[in-house]
C-alpha cells in the first residue's frame, strides 16, 4: 500500500507540472524526461506503468515543446513583418497616392473624387462636412467605368464652404432604374504616417488612409 500511495502522489505531481509548466517545456525539456524516469522508478511493482502510456506521455511532451518553439518562431516572423511594413509605409511620404475612400480635402475652392460605375446611369451625390452635416446635394449622369467628380465648394445655398475635409456618398441607378454601387477613390500627397493602429495609416493632411487601401502610387519627377 505504501508503494501504491507513493505512485499516486508522484502521478499527481507530474500532472501538475505538465499543466502549469508550459514555458518550462520549451526551456528545459530534460526536466520532463527526468519526471518520467522518476515516475518509472516509483511505480508499483504490482501495477507497473504501461509502456504505451509512457510512450504517449513522451510524445505529448515532445509535441508541446515543438508547438511552443513554433509559436516563438511565428512571433519573430510577425515582428519582422511589422518592421518591414513600417519601413514600406515611410517610403510613401512625398508620393501622390490614389486609394479607396470617400473623404477628400476642400482647398482653394476645389475637391475631387474618382468614381467608378459598373454601368451608365445617374446618381444623387451628397456631400457632408466633418461634423456630418449635409452641405450639398445634386444629381449628375454617370458613365460606365472611371470618371472624376470635381466639387467647386459651393453649398446648396450657393455660398462657399470653408476649407476642410468633406465626405461624399453616391446613390446610383443604371439606365433601367436598378440600383448599383459606384465606388469612390481619393488622391493626394502623403505627408506622414500614423503607426498607432494595427495597420499603418498614411496621412494626407488630416485624412487617414489605410496602407492596404492604396491603389496607385506616383512620385514627382
XYZ file of N, CA, C and O in Angstrom:
884
model
N 0.834 -1.206 0.000
C 0.000 0.000 0.000
C 0.861 1.245 0.000
O 0.524 2.252 -0.599
N 2.012 1.171 0.713
C 2.885 2.347 0.765
C 3.393 2.694 -0.615
O 3.438 3.846 -1.025
N 3.826 1.663 -1.362
C 4.311 1.888 -2.723
C 3.211 2.457 -3.580
O 3.413 3.351 -4.383
N 2.005 1.956 -3.429
C 0.866 2.422 -4.217
C 0.600 3.889 -3.944
O 0.347 4.665 -4.852
N 0.654 4.307 -2.654
C 0.417 5.700 -2.322
C 1.501 6.588 -2.897
O 1.246 7.692 -3.374
N 2.722 6.139 -2.876
C 3.827 6.907 -3.441
C 3.632 7.108 -4.927
O 3.848 8.177 -5.474
N 3.211 6.056 -5.596
C 2.975 6.131 -7.036
C 1.876 7.117 -7.339
O 1.962 7.913 -8.266
N 0.796 7.127 -6.537
C -0.326 8.039 -6.767
C 0.117 9.466 -6.591
O -0.223 10.345 -7.354
N 0.935 9.730 -5.546
C 1.404 11.087 -5.284
C 2.290 11.577 -6.401
O 2.209 12.707 -6.842
N 3.180 10.701 -6.881
C 4.080 11.077 -7.968
C 3.310 11.403 -9.218
O 3.610 12.345 -9.930
N 2.278 10.605 -9.518
C 1.479 10.847 -10.715
C 0.800 12.189 -10.647
O 0.728 12.924 -11.625
N 0.278 12.572 -9.457
C -0.386 13.860 -9.301
C 0.586 15.008 -9.512
O 0.293 16.000 -10.162
N 1.795 14.847 -8.964
C 2.808 15.884 -9.131
C 3.170 16.070 -10.582
O 3.356 17.186 -11.056
N 3.268 14.990 -11.346
C 3.601 15.091 -12.763
C 2.524 15.824 -13.508
O 2.790 16.657 -14.366
N 1.244 15.518 -13.197
C 0.145 16.177 -13.898
C 0.162 17.666 -13.627
O -0.096 18.484 -14.504
N 0.480 18.046 -12.350
C 0.505 19.464 -12.007
C 1.582 20.198 -12.774
O 1.390 21.293 -13.286
N 2.765 19.597 -12.858
C 3.867 20.222 -13.570
C 3.565 20.381 -15.047
O 3.920 21.372 -15.666
N 2.904 19.375 -15.630
C 2.611 19.424 -17.057
C 1.623 20.531 -17.357
O 1.760 21.269 -18.311
N 0.559 20.652 -16.507
C -0.479 21.633 -16.782
C -0.016 23.045 -16.493
O -0.450 23.986 -17.141
N 0.857 23.226 -15.478
C 1.225 24.579 -15.105
C 2.597 25.004 -15.561
O 2.995 26.133 -15.330
N 3.360 24.108 -16.168
C 4.726 24.452 -16.541
C 4.953 24.459 -18.027
O 5.932 23.892 -18.498
N 4.034 25.077 -18.779
C 4.149 25.082 -20.233
C 5.428 25.720 -20.718
O 6.103 25.210 -21.616
N 5.812 26.838 -20.089
C 7.029 27.513 -20.548
C 8.273 26.694 -20.256
O 9.270 26.771 -20.976
N 8.219 25.858 -19.185
C 9.381 25.043 -18.839
C 9.642 23.969 -19.877
O 10.761 23.490 -20.019
N 8.585 23.584 -20.618
C 8.781 22.560 -21.648
C 9.758 23.044 -22.688
O 10.660 22.320 -23.122
N 9.588 24.277 -23.106
C 10.461 24.826 -24.132
C 11.840 25.141 -23.572
O 12.839 25.003 -24.271
N 11.914 25.554 -22.283
C 13.191 25.973 -21.710
C 14.047 24.808 -21.233
O 15.260 24.873 -21.254
N 13.436 23.737 -20.749
C 14.220 22.632 -20.204
C 13.465 21.325 -20.377
O 12.841 20.822 -19.452
N 13.501 20.776 -21.579
C 12.773 19.547 -21.873
C 13.325 18.367 -21.079
O 12.615 17.427 -20.745
N 14.614 18.430 -20.704
C 15.220 17.345 -19.929
C 14.525 17.167 -18.585
O 14.486 16.059 -18.036
N 13.965 18.243 -18.054
C 13.279 18.145 -16.770
C 12.103 17.184 -16.855
O 11.837 16.418 -15.924
N 11.408 17.195 -17.980
C 10.258 16.320 -18.131
C 10.682 14.866 -18.360
O 9.990 13.943 -17.954
N 11.819 14.703 -18.989
C 12.339 13.343 -19.112
C 12.694 12.795 -17.732
O 12.482 11.616 -17.438
N 13.214 13.670 -16.878
C 13.540 13.262 -15.508
C 12.276 12.875 -14.746
O 12.258 11.897 -13.976
N 11.215 13.629 -14.961
C 9.948 13.322 -14.304
C 9.443 11.948 -14.726
O 8.950 11.169 -13.911
N 9.564 11.656 -16.008
C 9.130 10.350 -16.487
C 9.969 9.240 -15.878
O 9.464 8.176 -15.501
N 11.275 9.501 -15.791
C 12.158 8.495 -15.197
C 11.802 8.261 -13.730
O 11.772 7.114 -13.250
N 11.532 9.352 -13.009
C 11.131 9.235 -11.605
C 9.826 8.462 -11.467
O 9.660 7.647 -10.545
N 8.925 8.709 -12.386
C 7.649 8.005 -12.352
C 7.862 6.503 -12.532
O 7.203 5.677 -11.876
N 8.804 6.157 -13.414
C 9.106 4.737 -13.632
C 9.724 4.115 -12.381
O 9.389 2.984 -12.006
N 10.619 4.857 -11.727
C 11.302 4.325 -10.549
C 10.325 4.097 -9.398
O 10.515 3.197 -8.586
N 9.303 4.945 -9.313
C 8.382 4.878 -8.178
C 7.080 4.141 -8.500
O 6.143 4.169 -7.697
N 7.042 3.499 -9.632
C 5.820 2.786 -9.970
C 5.666 1.532 -9.100
O 6.636 0.985 -8.578
N 4.446 1.130 -8.936
C 4.168 -0.058 -8.118
C 4.587 -1.308 -8.879
O 4.224 -1.490 -10.043
N 5.351 -2.221 -8.225
C 5.735 -3.475 -8.892
C 4.520 -4.319 -9.265
O 4.574 -5.110 -10.199
N 3.432 -4.135 -8.472
C 2.227 -4.911 -8.759
C 1.387 -4.296 -9.879
O 0.508 -4.950 -10.428
N 1.681 -3.028 -10.161
C 0.904 -2.347 -11.218
C 1.846 -1.412 -11.986
O 1.780 -0.188 -11.862
N 2.772 -1.977 -12.780
C 3.771 -1.155 -13.484
C 3.121 -0.251 -14.532
O 2.040 -0.508 -15.026
N 3.860 0.836 -14.834
C 3.388 1.786 -15.848
C 3.320 1.116 -17.208
O 4.269 0.449 -17.626
N 2.208 1.288 -17.855
C 2.023 0.694 -19.173
C 2.983 1.353 -20.171
O 3.154 2.571 -20.214
N 3.631 0.516 -20.990
C 4.596 1.020 -21.973
C 3.948 1.997 -22.945
O 4.522 3.033 -23.298
N 2.765 1.691 -23.376
C 2.073 2.587 -24.311
C 1.778 3.939 -23.659
O 1.873 4.985 -24.306
N 1.433 3.908 -22.381
C 1.168 5.149 -21.666
C 2.433 5.989 -21.552
O 2.407 7.206 -21.736
N 3.555 5.331 -21.245
C 4.831 6.022 -21.147
C 5.202 6.666 -22.480
O 5.604 7.827 -22.549
N 5.042 5.907 -23.554
C 5.369 6.435 -24.890
C 4.452 7.605 -25.246
O 4.895 8.616 -25.807
N 3.178 7.498 -24.901
C 2.223 8.562 -25.208
C 2.596 9.849 -24.478
O 2.508 10.945 -25.042
N 3.017 9.724 -23.205
C 3.426 10.905 -22.455
C 4.655 11.551 -23.071
O 4.744 12.775 -23.190
N 5.613 10.725 -23.461
C 6.833 11.237 -24.065
C 6.520 11.978 -25.365
O 7.037 13.070 -25.624
N 5.649 11.390 -26.181
C 5.261 12.039 -27.439
C 4.525 13.345 -27.173
O 4.717 14.343 -27.866
N 3.689 13.345 -26.127
C 2.935 14.546 -25.784
C 3.871 15.672 -25.376
O 3.716 16.821 -25.805
N 4.869 15.346 -24.538
C 5.823 16.362 -24.121
C 6.587 16.924 -25.321
O 6.791 18.133 -25.461
N 7.001 16.045 -26.198
C 7.743 16.480 -27.379
C 6.871 17.363 -28.270
O 7.325 18.360 -28.832
N 5.590 16.994 -28.383
C 4.681 17.778 -29.218
C 4.455 19.175 -28.672
O 4.415 20.151 -29.414
N 4.297 19.270 -27.341
C 4.094 20.580 -26.728
C 5.329 21.454 -26.900
O 5.237 22.647 -27.197
N 6.511 20.856 -26.710
C 7.746 21.626 -26.887
C 7.851 22.153 -28.316
O 8.185 23.318 -28.547
N 7.550 21.302 -29.268
C 7.631 21.719 -30.668
C 6.639 22.847 -30.961
O 6.960 23.798 -31.678
N 5.431 22.765 -30.373
C 4.423 23.800 -30.601
C 4.876 25.143 -30.030
O 4.700 26.188 -30.650
N 5.465 25.113 -28.828
C 5.938 26.350 -28.223
C 7.072 26.962 -29.046
O 7.138 28.184 -29.228
N 7.963 26.117 -29.537
C 9.043 26.616 -30.384
C 8.483 27.214 -31.670
O 8.949 28.240 -32.165
N 7.442 26.567 -32.217
C 6.814 27.089 -33.427
C 6.182 28.447 -33.166
O 6.288 29.366 -33.977
N 5.527 28.594 -32.004
C 4.916 29.872 -31.650
C 5.963 30.969 -31.525
O 5.736 32.114 -31.943
N 7.111 30.628 -30.943
C 8.182 31.611 -30.819
C 8.679 32.044 -32.198
O 8.919 33.231 -32.446
N 8.816 31.081 -33.094
C 9.276 31.399 -34.447
C 8.273 32.276 -35.179
O 8.639 33.254 -35.841
N 6.976 31.927 -35.038
C 5.940 32.735 -35.682
C 5.932 34.155 -35.115
O 5.739 35.124 -35.857
N 6.141 34.287 -33.813
C 6.195 35.617 -33.207
C 7.331 36.448 -33.779
O 7.177 37.636 -34.046
N 8.482 35.804 -33.975
C 9.625 36.511 -34.559
C 9.339 36.940 -35.988
O 9.665 38.055 -36.406
N 8.690 36.042 -36.754
C 8.365 36.365 -38.141
C 7.363 37.515 -38.220
O 7.483 38.394 -39.084
N 6.372 37.518 -37.310
C 5.399 38.606 -37.295
C 6.068 39.929 -36.953
O 5.711 40.975 -37.508
N 7.039 39.883 -36.030
C 7.768 41.097 -35.682
C 8.545 41.644 -36.867
O 8.555 42.847 -37.126
N 9.207 40.752 -37.608
C 9.948 41.179 -38.797
C 9.015 41.732 -39.859
O 9.321 42.710 -40.538
N 7.837 41.096 -40.006
C 6.868 41.560 -40.990
C 6.364 42.955 -40.642
O 6.213 43.815 -41.516
N 6.098 43.191 -39.343
C 5.625 44.503 -38.910
C 6.674 45.575 -39.160
O 6.362 46.685 -39.605
N 7.935 45.235 -38.892
C 9.017 46.194 -39.132
C 9.146 46.519 -40.616
O 9.355 47.667 -41.008
N 9.001 45.478 -41.459
C 9.072 45.686 -42.898
C 7.926 46.558 -43.393
O 8.115 47.451 -44.228
N 6.715 46.311 -42.866
C 5.556 47.118 -43.250
C 5.751 48.578 -42.851
O 5.412 49.492 -43.607
N 6.303 48.807 -41.661
C 6.549 50.177 -41.202
C 7.545 50.882 -42.117
O 7.358 52.047 -42.486
N 8.591 50.169 -42.500
C 9.584 50.755 -43.392
C 8.971 51.106 -44.739
O 9.220 52.183 -45.291
N 8.144 50.206 -45.267
C 7.487 50.467 -46.545
C 6.541 51.659 -46.446
O 6.433 52.455 -47.386
N 5.838 51.782 -45.311
C 4.893 52.882 -45.141
C 5.600 54.231 -45.170
O 5.118 55.187 -45.787
N 6.741 54.317 -44.511
C 7.504 55.568 -44.508
C 7.917 55.947 -45.929
O 7.978 57.126 -46.282
N 8.144 54.950 -46.771
C 8.535 55.207 -48.158
C 7.457 55.894 -48.977
O 7.737 56.431 -50.056
N 6.206 55.915 -48.477
C 5.125 56.580 -49.196
C 5.155 58.097 -49.019
O 4.512 58.816 -49.780
N 5.874 58.586 -48.006
C 5.880 60.022 -47.734
C 6.426 60.781 -48.947
O 7.481 60.458 -49.477
N 5.681 61.794 -49.368
C 6.082 62.597 -50.524
C 5.503 62.121 -51.835
O 5.602 62.819 -52.851
N 4.880 60.935 -51.829
C 4.301 60.389 -53.066
C 2.815 60.732 -53.146
O 2.142 60.918 -52.135
N 2.308 60.816 -54.369
C 0.878 61.017 -54.589
C 0.223 59.660 -54.736
O 0.624 58.859 -55.595
N -0.762 59.381 -53.896
C -1.419 58.081 -53.918
C -2.889 58.221 -54.317
O -3.492 59.282 -54.167
N -3.407 57.146 -54.854
C -4.841 57.007 -55.070
C -5.286 55.818 -54.244
O -4.652 54.763 -54.272
N -6.369 56.000 -53.485
C -6.800 54.943 -52.564
C -8.319 54.926 -52.444
O -8.994 55.915 -52.747
N -8.827 53.780 -52.002
C -10.257 53.691 -51.718
C -10.591 54.667 -50.596
O -9.881 54.756 -49.604
N -11.674 55.404 -50.771
C -12.059 56.350 -49.730
C -13.170 57.265 -50.188
O -13.477 57.357 -51.383
N -13.767 57.944 -49.219
C -14.877 58.852 -49.525
C -14.616 60.272 -49.039
O -15.397 61.171 -49.345
N -13.547 60.493 -48.280
C -13.281 61.811 -47.717
C -12.131 62.485 -48.445
O -11.044 61.909 -48.581
N -12.387 63.715 -48.928
C -11.377 64.485 -49.642
C -11.259 65.872 -49.016
O -12.147 66.332 -48.289
N -10.169 66.540 -49.317
C -9.888 67.864 -48.758
C -10.343 68.950 -49.721
O -9.994 68.937 -50.907
N -11.166 69.885 -49.216
C -11.545 71.065 -49.991
C -10.497 72.135 -49.747
O -10.313 72.598 -48.620
N -9.797 72.506 -50.808
C -8.741 73.503 -50.687
C -8.739 74.377 -51.932
O -8.865 73.877 -53.045
N -8.605 75.677 -51.722
C -8.619 76.645 -52.823
C -9.877 76.489 -53.671
O -9.840 76.597 -54.905
N -10.995 76.209 -53.015
C -12.273 76.131 -53.708
C -12.454 74.911 -54.583
O -13.240 74.941 -55.537
N -11.770 73.821 -54.281
C -11.906 72.619 -55.108
C -11.635 71.358 -54.299
O -10.762 71.334 -53.422
N -12.414 70.329 -54.583
C -12.212 68.984 -54.035
C -12.665 68.011 -55.115
O -13.569 68.316 -55.892
N -12.022 66.857 -55.170
C -12.377 65.916 -56.229
C -12.323 64.485 -55.735
O -11.592 64.159 -54.795
N -13.134 63.653 -56.374
C -13.168 62.221 -56.102
C -13.165 61.484 -57.433
O -13.734 61.961 -58.427
N -12.543 60.336 -57.461
C -12.640 59.458 -58.622
C -13.800 58.491 -58.379
O -13.920 57.928 -57.290
N -14.640 58.318 -59.387
C -15.815 57.459 -59.273
C -15.736 56.360 -60.321
O -15.356 56.622 -61.474
N -16.081 55.158 -59.915
C -16.153 54.047 -60.857
C -17.555 53.457 -60.803
O -18.002 53.003 -59.755
N -18.243 53.498 -61.940
C -19.599 52.950 -62.031
C -19.587 51.712 -62.917
O -18.961 51.720 -63.988
N -20.270 50.644 -62.505
C -20.278 49.421 -63.322
C -21.049 49.581 -64.624
O -20.769 48.909 -65.606
N -22.024 50.499 -64.610
C -22.839 50.745 -65.801
C -23.172 52.227 -65.873
O -23.051 52.949 -64.884
N -23.599 52.662 -67.034
C -24.022 54.040 -67.170
C -25.343 54.268 -66.451
O -26.134 53.339 -66.267
N -25.591 55.518 -66.027
C -26.831 55.817 -65.331
C -26.786 57.201 -64.729
O -26.171 58.122 -65.292
N -27.384 57.371 -63.577
C -27.412 58.651 -62.887
C -27.186 58.433 -61.399
O -27.292 57.310 -60.894
N -26.885 59.523 -60.698
C -26.605 59.397 -59.268
C -27.017 60.648 -58.531
O -26.937 61.764 -59.064
N -27.457 60.448 -57.296
C -27.656 61.550 -56.363
C -26.420 61.617 -55.483
O -26.086 60.648 -54.793
N -25.724 62.741 -55.548
C -24.473 62.904 -54.808
C -24.714 63.799 -53.600
O -25.257 64.896 -53.728
N -24.328 63.306 -52.453
C -24.479 64.057 -51.205
C -23.097 64.303 -50.608
O -22.288 63.383 -50.502
N -22.840 65.554 -50.237
C -21.557 65.925 -49.642
C -21.799 66.435 -48.230
O -22.661 67.298 -48.007
N -21.050 65.873 -47.274
C -21.190 66.260 -45.870
C -19.871 66.811 -45.342
O -18.786 66.407 -45.801
N -19.975 67.699 -44.367
C -18.758 68.234 -43.756
C -18.262 67.303 -42.657
O -18.831 66.218 -42.441
N -17.232 67.717 -41.946
C -16.602 66.839 -40.949
C -17.498 66.541 -39.755
O -17.259 65.581 -39.021
N -18.554 67.345 -39.562
C -19.484 67.087 -38.458
C -20.672 66.239 -38.893
O -21.542 65.923 -38.079
N -20.721 65.878 -40.190
C -21.806 65.041 -40.684
C -22.991 65.798 -41.237
O -23.992 65.184 -41.631
N -22.904 67.126 -41.287
C -24.000 67.928 -41.823
C -23.931 67.981 -43.353
O -22.841 68.127 -43.923
N -25.081 67.855 -44.007
C -25.137 67.914 -45.464
C -24.932 69.347 -45.920
O -25.609 70.275 -45.454
N -23.979 69.552 -46.830
C -23.720 70.898 -47.349
C -24.114 71.032 -48.816
O -24.317 72.146 -49.305
N -24.228 69.893 -49.521
C -24.590 69.946 -50.939
C -25.215 68.624 -51.371
O -24.739 67.546 -50.981
N -26.295 68.724 -52.150
C -26.921 67.548 -52.746
C -27.257 67.885 -54.189
O -27.843 68.938 -54.462
N -26.852 67.021 -55.108
C -27.092 67.276 -56.519
C -27.166 65.965 -57.275
O -26.827 64.902 -56.748
N -27.610 66.036 -58.515
C -27.675 64.847 -59.363
C -26.804 65.059 -60.591
O -26.615 66.203 -61.054
N -26.277 63.957 -61.111
C -25.464 64.022 -62.321
C -25.493 62.668 -63.002
O -25.801 61.638 -62.385
N -25.186 62.683 -64.289
C -25.115 61.441 -65.055
C -23.786 60.746 -64.784
O -22.760 61.395 -64.532
N -23.811 59.433 -64.842
C -22.605 58.633 -64.680
C -22.342 57.830 -65.939
O -23.269 57.300 -66.551
N -21.081 57.757 -66.300
C -20.664 56.890 -67.399
C -20.177 55.577 -66.812
O -19.778 55.501 -65.644
N -20.196 54.551 -67.616
C -19.638 53.276 -67.167
C -18.119 53.405 -67.073
O -17.478 53.978 -67.956
N -17.538 52.908 -65.981
C -16.091 52.974 -65.813
C -15.655 54.128 -64.924
O -16.429 54.665 -64.127
N -14.377 54.531 -65.101
C -13.784 55.564 -64.251
C -14.117 56.970 -64.749
O -14.186 57.220 -65.951
N -14.300 57.863 -63.802
C -14.551 59.275 -64.090
C -14.219 60.084 -62.855
O -14.051 59.523 -61.765
N -14.109 61.391 -62.996
C -13.764 62.258 -61.874
C -14.896 63.240 -61.601
O -15.436 63.854 -62.536
N -15.248 63.360 -60.334
C -16.231 64.363 -59.941
C -15.492 65.475 -59.200
O -14.811 65.229 -58.205
N -15.609 66.690 -59.707
C -14.971 67.840 -59.085
C -16.034 68.737 -58.463
O -17.010 69.108 -59.117
N -15.821 69.051 -57.203
C -16.740 69.923 -56.479
C -16.095 71.288 -56.317
O -14.928 71.396 -55.909
N -16.863 72.335 -56.637
C -16.325 73.700 -56.571
C -16.445 74.328 -55.193
O -16.124 75.519 -55.011
N -16.918 73.572 -54.232
C -17.005 74.101 -52.875
C -18.269 74.879 -52.587
O -18.425 75.416 -51.482
N -19.183 74.941 -53.542
C -20.435 75.660 -53.334
C -21.419 74.778 -52.557
O -21.583 73.599 -52.861
N -22.073 75.364 -51.563
C -23.085 74.642 -50.809
C -24.419 74.712 -51.538
O -24.547 75.370 -52.581
N -25.437 74.075 -50.987
C -26.764 74.090 -51.598
C -27.368 75.488 -51.625
O -28.238 75.786 -52.453
N -26.887 76.366 -50.742
C -27.391 77.748 -50.709
C -26.562 78.690 -51.571
O -26.841 79.892 -51.621
N -25.534 78.143 -52.216
C -24.733 78.956 -53.129
C -23.552 79.666 -52.514
O -22.833 80.394 -53.211
N -23.291 79.458 -51.219
C -22.139 80.101 -50.585
C -20.934 79.170 -50.647
O -21.063 77.956 -50.860
N -19.769 79.738 -50.456
C -18.552 78.939 -50.469
C -18.359 78.225 -49.132
O -18.388 78.861 -48.068
N -18.187 76.919 -49.187
C -17.936 76.148 -47.971
C -16.510 76.411 -47.491
O -15.604 76.643 -48.305
N -16.278 76.401 -46.177
C -14.911 76.614 -45.677
C -14.013 75.430 -46.022
O -14.480 74.313 -46.225
N -12.735 75.700 -46.100
C -11.792 74.621 -46.372
C -11.865 73.583 -45.255
O -12.107 73.898 -44.094
N -11.660 72.330 -45.634
C -11.713 71.241 -44.660
C -11.963 69.922 -45.342
O -11.885 69.812 -46.577
N -12.254 68.911 -44.543
C -12.499 67.565 -45.065
C -13.995 67.364 -45.299
O -14.817 67.665 -44.438
N -14.315 66.813 -46.476
C -15.712 66.578 -46.851
C -15.864 65.148 -47.374
O -14.976 64.624 -48.055
N -16.990 64.549 -47.024
C -17.255 63.154 -47.380
C -18.388 63.077 -48.394
O -19.405 63.757 -48.255
N -18.190 62.237 -49.400
C -19.172 62.073 -50.471
C -19.890 60.731 -50.326
O -19.296 59.736 -49.904
N -21.165 60.710 -50.649
C -21.916 59.459 -50.744
C -22.702 59.503 -52.048
O -23.180 60.568 -52.462
N -22.835 58.345 -52.687
C -23.440 58.284 -54.014
C -24.559 57.255 -54.025
O -24.338 56.079 -53.708
N -25.738 57.701 -54.397
C -26.889 56.817 -54.568
C -27.099 56.682 -56.072
O -27.683 57.572 -56.705
N -26.611 55.588 -56.653
C -26.575 55.447 -58.112
C -27.591 54.441 -58.624
O -27.893 53.444 -57.969
N -28.106 54.714 -59.824
C -29.012 53.809 -60.529
C -28.611 53.762 -61.993
O -28.146 54.761 -62.553
N -28.772 52.587 -62.609
C -28.437 52.486 -64.022
C -29.597 52.993 -64.873
O -30.602 53.495 -64.353
N -29.469 52.880 -66.183
C -30.474 53.438 -67.098
C -31.821 52.739 -66.999
O -32.838 53.268 -67.441
N -31.839 51.538 -66.395
C -33.113 50.821 -66.224
C -33.748 51.105 -64.868
O -34.802 50.564 -64.548
N -33.085 51.933 -64.071
C -33.614 52.259 -62.751
C -33.169 51.324 -61.651
O -33.580 51.476 -60.496
N -32.311 50.355 -61.967
C -31.813 49.415 -60.957
C -30.666 50.053 -60.165
O -29.793 50.710 -60.736
N -30.692 49.844 -58.858
C -29.622 50.382 -58.013
C -28.291 49.709 -58.335
O -28.245 48.523 -58.664
N -27.221 50.468 -58.263
C -25.881 49.927 -58.481
C -24.908 50.635 -57.547
O -25.192 51.717 -57.020
N -23.781 50.002 -57.326
C -22.770 50.536 -56.414
C -21.696 51.277 -57.206
O -21.057 50.698 -58.090
N -21.528 52.540 -56.899
C -20.466 53.340 -57.505
C -19.343 53.493 -56.485
O -19.561 54.023 -55.392
N -18.166 53.024 -56.815
C -17.032 53.079 -55.898
C -16.330 54.430 -56.018
O -16.289 55.034 -57.085
N -15.782 54.893 -54.889
C -15.081 56.177 -54.879
C -13.637 56.007 -54.428
O -13.318 55.130 -53.616
N -12.784 56.857 -54.969
C -11.377 56.891 -54.588
C -10.960 58.335 -54.360
O -11.553 59.270 -54.911
N -9.944 58.505 -53.533
C -9.389 59.828 -53.270
C -7.913 59.817 -53.640
O -7.306 58.743 -53.792
N -7.335 60.981 -53.786
C -5.909 61.069 -54.092
C -5.300 62.267 -53.385
O -6.006 63.215 -53.006
N -4.005 62.203 -53.181
C -3.304 63.302 -52.523
C -1.876 62.917 -52.201
O -1.466 61.768 -52.405
N -1.122 63.881 -51.713
C 0.287 63.666 -51.373
C 0.396 63.238 -49.917
O -0.136 63.905 -49.016
N 1.071 62.138 -49.667
C 1.267 61.623 -48.311
C 2.304 62.495 -47.591
O 3.416 62.684 -48.085
N 1.908 63.034 -46.429
C 2.842 63.875 -45.681
C 3.159 63.317 -44.291
O 3.807 63.977 -43.482
N 2.707 62.095 -44.022
C 3.023 61.484 -42.742
C 2.467 60.086 -42.643
O 1.712 59.633 -43.510
N 2.849 59.371 -41.580
C 2.383 58.005 -41.332
C 2.042 57.873 -39.857
O 2.783 58.327 -38.991
N 0.897 57.245 -39.578
C 0.458 57.002 -38.205
C 0.547 55.504 -37.923
O -0.091 54.694 -38.600
N 1.343 55.133 -36.887
C 1.561 53.728 -36.556
C 0.777 53.287 -35.318
O 1.024 52.197 -34.797
N -0.166 54.087 -34.842
C -0.851 53.751 -33.605
C -1.851 52.614 -33.769
O -2.232 51.982 -32.784
N -2.308 52.332 -34.983
C -3.237 51.226 -35.210
C -2.485 50.016 -35.742
O -1.293 50.098 -36.056
N -3.179 48.893 -35.858
C -2.530 47.664 -36.309
C -2.067 47.763 -37.754
O -1.112 47.099 -38.161
N -2.742 48.587 -38.556
C -2.358 48.822 -39.950
C -1.852 50.251 -40.071
O -2.543 51.182 -39.648
N -0.643 50.482 -40.608
C -0.152 51.854 -40.772
C -1.132 52.695 -41.573
O -1.672 52.254 -42.579
N -1.360 53.929 -41.093
C -2.273 54.856 -41.750
C -1.471 55.959 -42.416
O -0.725 56.694 -41.747
N -1.603 56.076 -43.729
C -0.941 57.151 -44.458
C -1.752 58.425 -44.280
O -2.979 58.412 -44.373
N -1.080 59.533 -44.029
C -1.756 60.790 -43.753
C -1.684 61.723 -44.961
O -0.601 62.006 -45.481
N -2.855 62.161 -45.412
C -2.950 63.212 -46.426
C -3.589 64.389 -45.718
O -4.819 64.493 -45.628
N -2.763 65.268 -45.154
C -3.299 66.296 -44.276
C -3.889 65.629 -43.048
O -3.221 64.884 -42.337
N -5.176 65.873 -42.808
C -5.858 65.256 -41.662
C -6.570 63.963 -42.039
O -7.180 63.311 -41.193
N -6.501 63.579 -43.303
C -7.178 62.369 -43.781
C -6.268 61.160 -43.594
O -5.089 61.195 -43.965
N -6.811 60.094 -43.019
C -6.051 58.860 -42.805
C -6.455 57.816 -43.829
O -7.647 57.570 -44.041
N -5.459 57.201 -44.452
C -5.702 56.176 -45.476
C -4.986 54.890 -45.070
O -3.755 54.882 -44.955
N -5.712 53.793 -44.809
C -5.040 52.518 -44.507
C -4.133 52.120 -45.668
O -4.515 52.237 -46.834
N -2.957 51.665 -45.336
C -1.981 51.359 -46.383
C -2.472 50.275 -47.328
O -2.107 50.243 -48.505
N -3.352 49.377 -46.841
C -3.840 48.303 -47.700
C -4.957 48.761 -48.638
O -5.448 47.967 -49.442
N -5.356 50.042 -48.550
C -6.378 50.579 -49.449
C -5.768 51.352 -50.630
O -6.493 51.835 -51.500
N -4.445 51.461 -50.647
C -3.774 52.207 -51.707
C -3.855 51.445 -53.032
O -3.601 50.245 -53.089
N -4.216 52.168 -54.088
C -4.347 51.568 -55.417
C -3.197 51.941 -56.336
O -2.698 51.107 -57.091
N -2.772 53.205 -56.324
C -1.668 53.640 -57.172
C -0.758 54.574 -56.387
O -1.191 55.252 -55.449
N 0.505 54.619 -56.794
C 1.487 55.496 -56.180
C 2.281 56.166 -57.297
O 2.785 55.499 -58.210
N 2.372 57.497 -57.240
C 3.104 58.253 -58.255
C 4.036 59.230 -57.554
O 3.618 59.933 -56.621
N 5.285 59.267 -57.998
C 6.242 60.208 -57.444
C 6.555 61.270 -58.499
O 6.665 60.968 -59.685
N 6.700 62.508 -58.013
C 7.023 63.605 -58.925
C 8.398 63.420 -59.531
O 9.306 62.854 -58.918
N 8.531 63.878 -60.742
C 9.811 63.744 -61.434
C 10.807 64.770 -60.895
O 10.439 65.870 -60.570
